[in-house]
mmCIF file of C-alpha atoms in Angstrom:
data_model
loop_
_atom_site.group_PDB
_atom_site.id
_atom_site.type_symbol
_atom_site.label_atom_id
_atom_site.label_comp_id
_atom_site.label_asym_id
_atom_site.label_seq_id
_atom_site.Cartn_x
_atom_site.Cartn_y
_atom_site.Cartn_z
ATOM 1 C CA MET A 874 75.129 130.612 236.219
ATOM 2 C CA ASP A 875 77.024 127.983 238.173
ATOM 3 C CA ARG A 876 80.773 127.340 237.900
ATOM 4 C CA ARG A 877 80.327 124.251 235.743
ATOM 5 C CA SER A 878 78.169 126.113 233.203
ATOM 6 C CA LEU A 879 80.729 128.904 233.023
ATOM 7 C CA ALA A 880 83.540 126.403 232.527
ATOM 8 C CA ASN A 881 81.604 124.652 229.741
ATOM 9 C CA LEU A 882 80.933 127.994 228.057
ATOM 10 C CA ALA A 883 84.644 128.841 228.239
ATOM 11 C CA HIS A 884 85.488 125.492 226.624
ATOM 12 C CA LEU A 885 82.892 126.090 223.915
ATOM 13 C CA ARG A 886 84.411 129.505 223.237
ATOM 14 C CA ARG A 887 87.801 127.868 222.700
ATOM 15 C CA ALA A 888 86.287 125.614 220.045
ATOM 16 C CA ARG A 889 84.435 128.543 218.443
ATOM 17 C CA ASP A 890 87.674 130.544 218.394
ATOM 18 C CA LEU A 891 89.358 127.606 216.660
ATOM 19 C CA VAL A 892 86.713 127.743 213.922
ATOM 20 C CA ASP A 893 87.055 131.529 213.617
ATOM 21 C CA ARG A 894 90.835 131.278 213.185
ATOM 22 C CA GLU A 895 91.221 128.001 211.326
ATOM 23 C CA TYR A 896 88.063 127.905 209.146
ATOM 24 C CA ALA A 897 90.131 127.101 206.041
ATOM 25 C CA ARG A 898 91.621 123.958 207.625
ATOM 26 C CA PRO A 899 89.801 120.648 207.452
ATOM 27 C CA LEU A 900 87.795 120.785 210.691
ATOM 28 C CA ASP A 901 85.358 118.191 211.926
ATOM 29 C CA VAL A 902 83.250 117.851 215.068
ATOM 30 C CA PRO A 903 85.715 115.502 216.840
ATOM 31 C CA THR A 904 88.535 118.032 216.313
ATOM 32 C CA MET A 905 86.397 120.891 217.630
ATOM 33 C CA ALA A 906 85.204 118.735 220.550
ATOM 34 C CA ARG A 907 88.798 117.962 221.555
ATOM 35 C CA ARG A 908 89.481 121.701 221.719
ATOM 36 C CA ALA A 909 86.447 122.071 224.008
ATOM 37 C CA LEU A 910 87.571 119.080 226.123
ATOM 38 C CA MET A 911 84.252 117.302 225.465
ATOM 39 C CA SER A 912 83.004 114.198 223.706
ATOM 40 C CA PRO A 913 81.745 114.889 220.158
ATOM 41 C CA GLY A 914 78.114 114.188 221.072
ATOM 42 C CA HIS A 915 78.123 116.339 224.185
ATOM 43 C CA PHE A 916 80.010 119.084 222.352
ATOM 44 C CA SER A 917 77.471 119.192 219.509
ATOM 45 C CA ARG A 918 74.536 119.442 221.913
ATOM 46 C CA ALA A 919 76.232 122.042 224.117
ATOM 47 C CA PHE A 920 77.370 124.136 221.142
ATOM 48 C CA ARG A 921 73.883 124.200 219.664
ATOM 49 C CA ALA A 922 72.359 125.098 223.036
ATOM 50 C CA ALA A 923 74.858 127.934 223.551
ATOM 51 C CA TYR A 924 75.041 129.396 220.034
ATOM 52 C CA GLY A 925 71.798 128.361 218.351
ATOM 53 C CA GLU A 926 73.395 126.400 215.518
ATOM 54 C CA THR A 927 75.409 123.248 215.056
ATOM 55 C CA PRO A 928 79.217 123.388 215.000
ATOM 56 C CA TYR A 929 79.229 122.446 211.300
ATOM 57 C CA SER A 930 76.688 125.160 210.475
ATOM 58 C CA TYR A 931 78.813 127.708 212.341
ATOM 59 C CA LEU A 932 81.903 126.584 210.412
ATOM 60 C CA MET A 933 80.134 126.878 207.065
ATOM 61 C CA THR A 934 78.744 130.302 207.949
ATOM 62 C CA ARG A 935 82.258 131.466 208.802
ATOM 63 C CA ARG A 936 83.542 130.089 205.492
ATOM 64 C CA VAL A 937 80.770 131.847 203.552
ATOM 65 C CA GLU A 938 81.517 135.133 205.330
ATOM 66 C CA ARG A 939 85.158 134.906 204.259
ATOM 67 C CA ALA A 940 84.150 133.795 200.757
ATOM 68 C CA MET A 941 82.025 136.918 200.395
ATOM 69 C CA ALA A 942 85.086 139.088 201.050
ATOM 70 C CA LEU A 943 87.222 137.128 198.583
ATOM 71 C CA LEU A 944 84.543 137.298 195.889
ATOM 72 C CA ARG A 945 84.183 141.069 196.413
ATOM 73 C CA ALA A 946 87.950 141.299 195.862
ATOM 74 C CA GLY A 947 87.534 139.568 192.484
ATOM 75 C CA MET A 948 88.751 136.045 193.230
ATOM 76 C CA SER A 949 87.205 133.312 191.088
ATOM 77 C CA VAL A 950 84.477 131.143 192.600
ATOM 78 C CA THR A 951 86.586 127.969 192.346
ATOM 79 C CA ASP A 952 89.642 129.584 193.950
ATOM 80 C CA THR A 953 87.444 131.090 196.665
ATOM 81 C CA CYS A 954 85.893 127.696 197.387
ATOM 82 C CA MET A 955 89.309 126.135 197.913
ATOM 83 C CA ALA A 956 90.707 129.140 199.827
ATOM 84 C CA VAL A 957 88.000 128.927 202.495
ATOM 85 C CA GLY A 958 88.499 125.202 203.038
ATOM 86 C CA CYS A 959 85.656 123.698 201.020
ATOM 87 C CA THR A 960 86.509 120.730 198.840
ATOM 88 C CA SER A 961 83.270 120.481 196.854
ATOM 89 C CA LEU A 962 82.338 123.366 194.581
ATOM 90 C CA GLY A 963 78.738 122.124 194.430
ATOM 91 C CA SER A 964 78.322 121.961 198.218
ATOM 92 C CA PHE A 965 80.017 125.339 198.626
ATOM 93 C CA SER A 966 77.760 126.953 196.023
ATOM 94 C CA SER A 967 74.635 125.429 197.560
ATOM 95 C CA ARG A 968 75.485 126.608 201.074
ATOM 96 C CA PHE A 969 76.550 130.045 199.807
ATOM 97 C CA THR A 970 73.254 130.427 197.935
ATOM 98 C CA GLU A 971 71.294 129.247 200.971
ATOM 99 C CA LEU A 972 72.924 131.812 203.272
ATOM 100 C CA VAL A 973 73.403 134.767 200.931
ATOM 101 C CA GLY A 974 70.355 134.392 198.690
ATOM 102 C CA MET A 975 72.292 134.329 195.427
ATOM 103 C CA THR A 976 74.930 132.187 193.776
ATOM 104 C CA PRO A 977 78.618 132.946 194.347
ATOM 105 C CA SER A 978 78.930 133.992 190.682
ATOM 106 C CA ALA A 979 76.013 136.416 190.976
ATOM 107 C CA TYR A 980 77.444 137.819 194.210
ATOM 108 C CA ARG A 981 80.859 138.270 192.608
ATOM 109 C CA ALA A 982 79.283 140.093 189.628
ATOM 110 C CA ARG A 983 77.387 142.573 191.837
ATOM 111 C CA GLU A 984 78.602 146.095 192.445
ATOM 112 C CA HIS A 985 80.481 146.253 195.769
ATOM 113 C CA ARG A 986 81.864 149.774 195.666
ATOM 114 C CA ALA A 987 80.175 150.867 198.918
ATOM 115 C CA VAL A 988 81.401 147.809 200.825
ATOM 116 C CA GLN A 989 84.940 148.244 199.507
ATOM 117 C CA ALA A 990 85.002 151.789 200.889
ATOM 118 C CA MET A 991 84.235 150.522 204.416
ATOM 119 C CA PRO A 992 86.850 149.345 206.896
ATOM 120 C CA ALA A 993 87.095 145.538 206.751
ATOM 121 C CA CYS A 994 85.580 145.045 210.222
ATOM 122 C CA VAL A 995 82.519 147.134 209.302
ATOM 123 C CA ALA A 996 82.148 145.386 205.937
ATOM 124 C CA ARG A 997 82.160 141.969 207.664
ATOM 125 C CA ALA A 998 79.460 143.066 210.078
ATOM 126 C CA ARG A 999 77.292 144.717 207.405
ATOM 127 C CA THR A 1000 77.504 141.829 204.936
ATOM 128 C CA ARG A 1001 77.107 138.955 207.418
ATOM 129 C CA PRO A 1002 74.566 136.445 206.035
ATOM 130 C CA THR A 1003 71.164 136.436 207.747
ATOM 131 C CA ARG A 1004 68.655 133.699 208.512
ATOM 132 C CA ASP A 1005 65.874 135.002 206.276
ATOM 133 C CA GLN A 1006 68.117 136.009 203.391
ATOM 134 C CA ALA A 1007 67.659 132.817 201.397
ATOM 135 C CA VAL A 1008 63.882 133.173 201.655
ATOM 136 C CA THR A 1009 63.611 136.891 200.833
ATOM 137 C CA GLY A 1010 66.550 137.216 198.455
ATOM 138 C CA GLN A 1011 67.324 140.587 200.064
ATOM 139 C CA PRO A 1012 70.876 141.787 200.675
ATOM 140 C CA ALA A 1013 72.610 141.024 203.948
ATOM 141 C CA ARG A 1014 71.448 142.521 207.268
ATOM 142 C CA THR A 1015 67.704 142.202 206.604
ATOM 143 C CA GLY A 1016 67.047 139.884 209.524
ATOM 144 C CA GLU A 1017 68.549 138.119 212.484
ATOM 145 C CA PRO A 1018 72.262 137.328 212.015
ATOM 146 C CA VAL A 1019 73.154 133.698 211.460
ATOM 147 C CA ARG A 1020 76.063 133.957 213.849
ATOM 148 C CA ILE A 1021 74.647 133.967 217.342
ATOM 149 C CA GLY A 1022 76.338 135.628 220.307
ATOM 150 C CA GLU A 1023 76.976 134.150 223.709
ATOM 151 C CA ALA A 1024 74.281 132.183 225.430
ATOM 152 C CA VAL A 1025 71.753 134.203 227.351
ATOM 153 C CA ARG A 1026 71.214 133.259 230.978
ATOM 154 C CA ALA A 1027 67.908 131.438 231.376
ATOM 155 C CA ALA A 1028 65.268 133.118 233.519
ATOM 156 C CA GLY A 1029 64.833 131.663 236.955
ATOM 157 C CA PRO A 1030 66.643 131.311 240.255
#
């Protein structure tokens, strides 16, 4: 990897870290792009190339991950929606259902005793939404995680 690619990846990580920390704030692509020191268009393309999903998709996945923890703790769906930074209950419920494979209400009503016995960091990793979850309806961790790691170096010289 050349120096410029490494610098771009470092800038993208700063924007991703912003989303990880400030997911409950109103965040948009221009705000994230400013953190990465890039134009919004270039940022969106670079983020998708590096992490396999759009910045908005990453933000919503992060919000759903946090919502899962709040729902397991017994918070109402409406309060959870607002606590994770979503302003539309309908959009939140649709995205939650798409990623988790069940509605927020159904998820909240499920038994979560095993997850509650785990340390929080393990519970987050084990309950992270997966790409094929909405299709199969299976619990979390049945397929490839939605949240993608760092970019893999392309083969070649």
